[in-house]
Amino acid sequence: VAQTPQPPVGLSVLVEGTIARLDWSAPSYPPLRVIRNFRVRWGPREPEEVHPLVYTPGGLMPRMSNSRALTSIVGFGVRRFLLFNLQSDTVYIASVQTLSAFGDSPPAVVHFTTAAASAPQGTSNSRQSPTLKSNSEQVENVDGGAFDLVGYRDY
């Protein structure tokens, strides 16, 4: 009897300024050959009368603003997704679901806060691009939303 898949494992986020990188691993069930895609969803939190510091693992969690949430479907071999042009000093929620022939998994969820906007520095027109680094690659900031690193596989 086929079961719905498990959520991705080890969902984590690395934030630098207004860029966030999501990383995850495939679940142990279903087998990789059955996984079709992953659904990545992200957005700012729903406005609440709660200070972000009260959000704790296993406790109170922020709610994603459905009207401002974005979704992307990525291939089964993708294990990393970059979010660009996020609002500064904002709590975001991101989730990743496993999609298979047997249905969709519950989402794996993380929340994070982007850095506060920095004050303008002098009259310089130079713009520095933040860079997120991993062990073997470098991903530079480019405008235009989010994209996935196609072909990045976790063996």
PDB file of C-alpha atoms in Angstrom:
ATOM      1  CA  VAL A   1       0.000   0.000   0.000  1.00  0.00           C
ATOM      2  CA  ALA A   2       1.471   3.329  -1.063  1.00  0.00           C
ATOM      3  CA  GLN A   3       1.797   6.059   1.525  1.00  0.00           C
ATOM      4  CA  THR A   4       2.183   9.784   1.138  1.00  0.00           C
ATOM      5  CA  PRO A   5       5.852  10.808   1.223  1.00  0.00           C
ATOM      6  CA  GLN A   6       7.724  12.080   4.232  1.00  0.00           C
ATOM      7  CA  PRO A   7       8.756  15.752   4.319  1.00  0.00           C
ATOM      8  CA  PRO A   8      12.279  16.764   3.342  1.00  0.00           C
ATOM      9  CA  VAL A   9      14.872  16.200   6.068  1.00  0.00           C
ATOM     10  CA  GLY A  10      17.148  18.773   7.686  1.00  0.00           C
ATOM     11  CA  LEU A  11      15.619  21.923   6.209  1.00  0.00           C
ATOM     12  CA  SER A  12      17.926  24.790   7.150  1.00  0.00           C
ATOM     13  CA  VAL A  13      18.322  28.428   6.216  1.00  0.00           C
ATOM     14  CA  LEU A  14      21.358  30.683   5.867  1.00  0.00           C
ATOM     15  CA  VAL A  15      20.557  34.407   5.758  1.00  0.00           C
ATOM     16  CA  GLU A  16      22.848  37.161   4.538  1.00  0.00           C
ATOM     17  CA  GLY A  17      21.226  40.584   4.336  1.00  0.00           C
ATOM     18  CA  THR A  18      18.107  40.209   2.192  1.00  0.00           C
ATOM     19  CA  ILE A  19      19.141  36.889   0.638  1.00  0.00           C
ATOM     20  CA  ALA A  20      18.306  33.493   2.120  1.00  0.00           C
ATOM     21  CA  ARG A  21      19.526  30.048   1.111  1.00  0.00           C
ATOM     22  CA  LEU A  22      17.416  26.986   1.895  1.00  0.00           C
ATOM     23  CA  ASP A  23      19.085  23.559   2.065  1.00  0.00           C
ATOM     24  CA  TRP A  24      17.453  20.161   2.613  1.00  0.00           C
ATOM     25  CA  SER A  25      17.866  16.438   2.026  1.00  0.00           C
ATOM     26  CA  ALA A  26      15.468  13.976   0.452  1.00  0.00           C
ATOM     27  CA  PRO A  27      13.324  11.932   2.837  1.00  0.00           C
ATOM     28  CA  SER A  28      13.959   8.226   3.345  1.00  0.00           C
ATOM     29  CA  TYR A  29      10.459   7.426   2.049  1.00  0.00           C
ATOM     30  CA  PRO A  30       9.482   7.201  -0.716  1.00  0.00           C
ATOM     31  CA  PRO A  31      12.527   5.961  -2.637  1.00  0.00           C
ATOM     32  CA  LEU A  32      14.201   8.672  -4.737  1.00  0.00           C
ATOM     33  CA  ARG A  33      12.869   7.158  -7.962  1.00  0.00           C
ATOM     34  CA  VAL A  34       9.307   7.907  -6.793  1.00  0.00           C
ATOM     35  CA  ILE A  35       9.922  11.554  -5.826  1.00  0.00           C
ATOM     36  CA  ARG A  36       8.842  13.827  -8.652  1.00  0.00           C
ATOM     37  CA  ASN A  37       9.537  17.316  -7.326  1.00  0.00           C
ATOM     38  CA  PHE A  38       9.794  19.549  -4.296  1.00  0.00           C
ATOM     39  CA  ARG A  39       7.483  22.502  -3.662  1.00  0.00           C
ATOM     40  CA  VAL A  40       9.219  25.515  -2.116  1.00  0.00           C
ATOM     41  CA  ARG A  41       6.966  28.193  -0.636  1.00  0.00           C
ATOM     42  CA  TRP A  42       8.019  31.392   1.112  1.00  0.00           C
ATOM     43  CA  GLY A  43       6.616  34.692   2.270  1.00  0.00           C
ATOM     44  CA  PRO A  44       6.652  37.272   5.053  1.00  0.00           C
ATOM     45  CA  ARG A  45       4.792  36.556   8.245  1.00  0.00           C
ATOM     46  CA  GLU A  46       1.191  37.571   8.680  1.00  0.00           C
ATOM     47  CA  PRO A  47       1.090  40.807  10.716  1.00  0.00           C
ATOM     48  CA  GLU A  48       0.607  39.849  14.360  1.00  0.00           C
ATOM     49  CA  GLU A  49       0.700  41.716  17.637  1.00  0.00           C
ATOM     50  CA  VAL A  50       3.590  39.514  18.720  1.00  0.00           C
ATOM     51  CA  HIS A  51       7.287  40.332  18.918  1.00  0.00           C
ATOM     52  CA  PRO A  52       9.367  37.972  16.722  1.00  0.00           C
ATOM     53  CA  LEU A  53      11.473  36.913  19.732  1.00  0.00           C
ATOM     54  CA  VAL A  54       8.556  34.870  21.119  1.00  0.00           C
ATOM     55  CA  TYR A  55       8.776  32.375  18.235  1.00  0.00           C
ATOM     56  CA  THR A  56      10.432  29.205  19.509  1.00  0.00           C
ATOM     57  CA  PRO A  57      10.973  25.683  18.157  1.00  0.00           C
ATOM     58  CA  GLY A  58       8.048  23.540  19.251  1.00  0.00           C
ATOM     59  CA  GLY A  59       6.201  26.624  20.484  1.00  0.00           C
ATOM     60  CA  LEU A  60       4.589  29.644  18.919  1.00  0.00           C
ATOM     61  CA  MET A  61       5.332  29.835  15.189  1.00  0.00           C
ATOM     62  CA  PRO A  62       4.731  32.705  12.770  1.00  0.00           C
ATOM     63  CA  ARG A  63       2.038  32.366  10.102  1.00  0.00           C
ATOM     64  CA  MET A  64       2.884  33.016   6.467  1.00  0.00           C
ATOM     65  CA  SER A  65       0.956  35.771   4.699  1.00  0.00           C
ATOM     66  CA  ASN A  66      -0.934  33.787   2.043  1.00  0.00           C
ATOM     67  CA  SER A  67      -1.590  36.906  -0.023  1.00  0.00           C
ATOM     68  CA  ARG A  68       2.160  37.636  -0.262  1.00  0.00           C
ATOM     69  CA  ALA A  69       3.514  34.077  -0.452  1.00  0.00           C
ATOM     70  CA  LEU A  70       5.387  32.775  -3.496  1.00  0.00           C
ATOM     71  CA  THR A  71       5.744  29.173  -4.667  1.00  0.00           C
ATOM     72  CA  SER A  72       8.184  27.365  -6.923  1.00  0.00           C
ATOM     73  CA  ILE A  73       8.310  23.724  -8.000  1.00  0.00           C
ATOM     74  CA  VAL A  74      11.855  22.351  -8.376  1.00  0.00           C
ATOM     75  CA  GLY A  75      13.143  19.041  -9.710  1.00  0.00           C
ATOM     76  CA  PHE A  76      13.735  16.015  -7.516  1.00  0.00           C
ATOM     77  CA  GLY A  77      17.520  16.462  -7.755  1.00  0.00           C
ATOM     78  CA  VAL A  78      17.489  20.000  -6.333  1.00  0.00           C
ATOM     79  CA  ARG A  79      18.506  20.353  -2.670  1.00  0.00           C
ATOM     80  CA  ARG A  80      19.200  24.097  -2.482  1.00  0.00           C
ATOM     81  CA  PHE A  81      17.055  27.145  -3.242  1.00  0.00           C
ATOM     82  CA  LEU A  82      17.948  30.835  -3.073  1.00  0.00           C
ATOM     83  CA  LEU A  83      15.560  33.652  -2.165  1.00  0.00           C
ATOM     84  CA  PHE A  84      16.570  37.122  -3.372  1.00  0.00           C
ATOM     85  CA  ASN A  85      15.223  40.646  -2.895  1.00  0.00           C
ATOM     86  CA  LEU A  86      13.581  39.917   0.440  1.00  0.00           C
ATOM     87  CA  GLN A  87      12.414  42.854   2.545  1.00  0.00           C
ATOM     88  CA  SER A  88      14.868  43.969   5.195  1.00  0.00           C
ATOM     89  CA  ASP A  89      14.126  43.458   8.903  1.00  0.00           C
ATOM     90  CA  THR A  90      11.232  41.098   8.137  1.00  0.00           C
ATOM     91  CA  VAL A  91      10.256  37.700   9.521  1.00  0.00           C
ATOM     92  CA  TYR A  92       9.840  35.149   6.711  1.00  0.00           C
ATOM     93  CA  ILE A  93       8.496  31.636   6.702  1.00  0.00           C
ATOM     94  CA  ALA A  94       9.717  29.069   4.172  1.00  0.00           C
ATOM     95  CA  SER A  95       8.519  25.530   3.603  1.00  0.00           C
ATOM     96  CA  VAL A  96       9.531  22.610   1.403  1.00  0.00           C
ATOM     97  CA  GLN A  97       7.272  19.656   0.530  1.00  0.00           C
ATOM     98  CA  THR A  98       8.066  16.365  -1.173  1.00  0.00           C
ATOM     99  CA  LEU A  99       5.837  15.709  -4.194  1.00  0.00           C
ATOM    100  CA  SER A 100       5.426  12.123  -5.393  1.00  0.00           C
ATOM    101  CA  ALA A 101       3.046   9.899  -7.312  1.00  0.00           C
ATOM    102  CA  PHE A 102       1.529   9.003  -3.925  1.00  0.00           C
ATOM    103  CA  GLY A 103       0.714  12.592  -2.934  1.00  0.00           C
ATOM    104  CA  ASP A 104       2.331  15.535  -1.160  1.00  0.00           C
ATOM    105  CA  SER A 105       4.177  15.371   2.152  1.00  0.00           C
ATOM    106  CA  PRO A 106       3.482  17.664   5.071  1.00  0.00           C
ATOM    107  CA  PRO A 107       5.761  20.714   4.782  1.00  0.00           C
ATOM    108  CA  ALA A 108       9.125  21.058   6.506  1.00  0.00           C
ATOM    109  CA  VAL A 109       9.097  24.639   7.808  1.00  0.00           C
ATOM    110  CA  VAL A 110      11.682  27.206   8.925  1.00  0.00           C
ATOM    111  CA  HIS A 111      11.360  30.851   9.836  1.00  0.00           C
ATOM    112  CA  PHE A 112      14.028  33.536   9.757  1.00  0.00           C
ATOM    113  CA  THR A 113      14.520  37.297   9.953  1.00  0.00           C
ATOM    114  CA  THR A 114      16.336  39.318   7.319  1.00  0.00           C
ATOM    115  CA  ALA A 115      18.895  41.941   8.333  1.00  0.00           C
ATOM    116  CA  ALA A 116      17.857  45.509   9.062  1.00  0.00           C
ATOM    117  CA  ALA A 117      18.447  47.994   6.258  1.00  0.00           C
ATOM    118  CA  SER A 118      21.765  49.777   6.591  1.00  0.00           C
ATOM    119  CA  ALA A 119      22.017  53.543   6.435  1.00  0.00           C
ATOM    120  CA  PRO A 120      23.315  55.046   3.181  1.00  0.00           C
ATOM    121  CA  GLN A 121      27.085  55.444   3.242  1.00  0.00           C
ATOM    122  CA  GLY A 122      28.412  58.728   1.858  1.00  0.00           C
ATOM    123  CA  THR A 123      27.807  59.574  -1.767  1.00  0.00           C
ATOM    124  CA  SER A 124      29.381  56.510  -3.336  1.00  0.00           C
ATOM    125  CA  ASN A 125      27.486  54.906  -6.197  1.00  0.00           C
ATOM    126  CA  SER A 126      29.250  51.583  -5.793  1.00  0.00           C
ATOM    127  CA  ARG A 127      27.098  48.625  -4.922  1.00  0.00           C
ATOM    128  CA  GLN A 128      28.475  45.561  -3.221  1.00  0.00           C
ATOM    129  CA  SER A 129      26.813  42.248  -3.910  1.00  0.00           C
ATOM    130  CA  PRO A 130      26.493  39.985  -0.898  1.00  0.00           C
ATOM    131  CA  THR A 131      27.906  36.539  -1.538  1.00  0.00           C
ATOM    132  CA  LEU A 132      26.750  33.286   0.026  1.00  0.00           C
ATOM    133  CA  LYS A 133      29.463  30.657   0.109  1.00  0.00           C
ATOM    134  CA  SER A 134      29.369  26.918   0.516  1.00  0.00           C
ATOM    135  CA  ASN A 135      32.163  24.363   0.457  1.00  0.00           C
ATOM    136  CA  SER A 136      32.468  24.173  -3.308  1.00  0.00           C
ATOM    137  CA  GLU A 137      30.581  27.018  -4.875  1.00  0.00           C
ATOM    138  CA  GLN A 138      29.874  30.719  -4.710  1.00  0.00           C
ATOM    139  CA  VAL A 139      26.484  32.240  -5.440  1.00  0.00           C
ATOM    140  CA  GLU A 140      26.368  35.964  -6.081  1.00  0.00           C
ATOM    141  CA  ASN A 141      23.392  38.249  -5.634  1.00  0.00           C
ATOM    142  CA  VAL A 142      21.476  38.899  -8.823  1.00  0.00           C
ATOM    143  CA  ASP A 143      18.237  40.830  -9.011  1.00  0.00           C
ATOM    144  CA  GLY A 144      15.084  39.122 -10.147  1.00  0.00           C
ATOM    145  CA  GLY A 145      13.515  37.034  -7.408  1.00  0.00           C
ATOM    146  CA  ALA A 146      14.397  33.468  -6.563  1.00  0.00           C
ATOM    147  CA  PHE A 147      15.921  30.683  -8.576  1.00  0.00           C
ATOM    148  CA  ASP A 148      17.018  27.157  -7.899  1.00  0.00           C
ATOM    149  CA  LEU A 149      20.414  25.654  -8.571  1.00  0.00           C
ATOM    150  CA  VAL A 150      19.384  23.072 -11.115  1.00  0.00           C
ATOM    151  CA  GLY A 151      21.436  19.927 -11.041  1.00  0.00           C
ATOM    152  CA  TYR A 152      22.652  20.261  -7.456  1.00  0.00           C
ATOM    153  CA  ARG A 153      22.298  16.733  -6.118  1.00  0.00           C
ATOM    154  CA  ASP A 154      22.772  15.290  -2.657  1.00  0.00           C
ATOM    155  CA  TYR A 155      24.161  11.760  -3.002  1.00  0.00           C
TER     156      TYR A 155
END
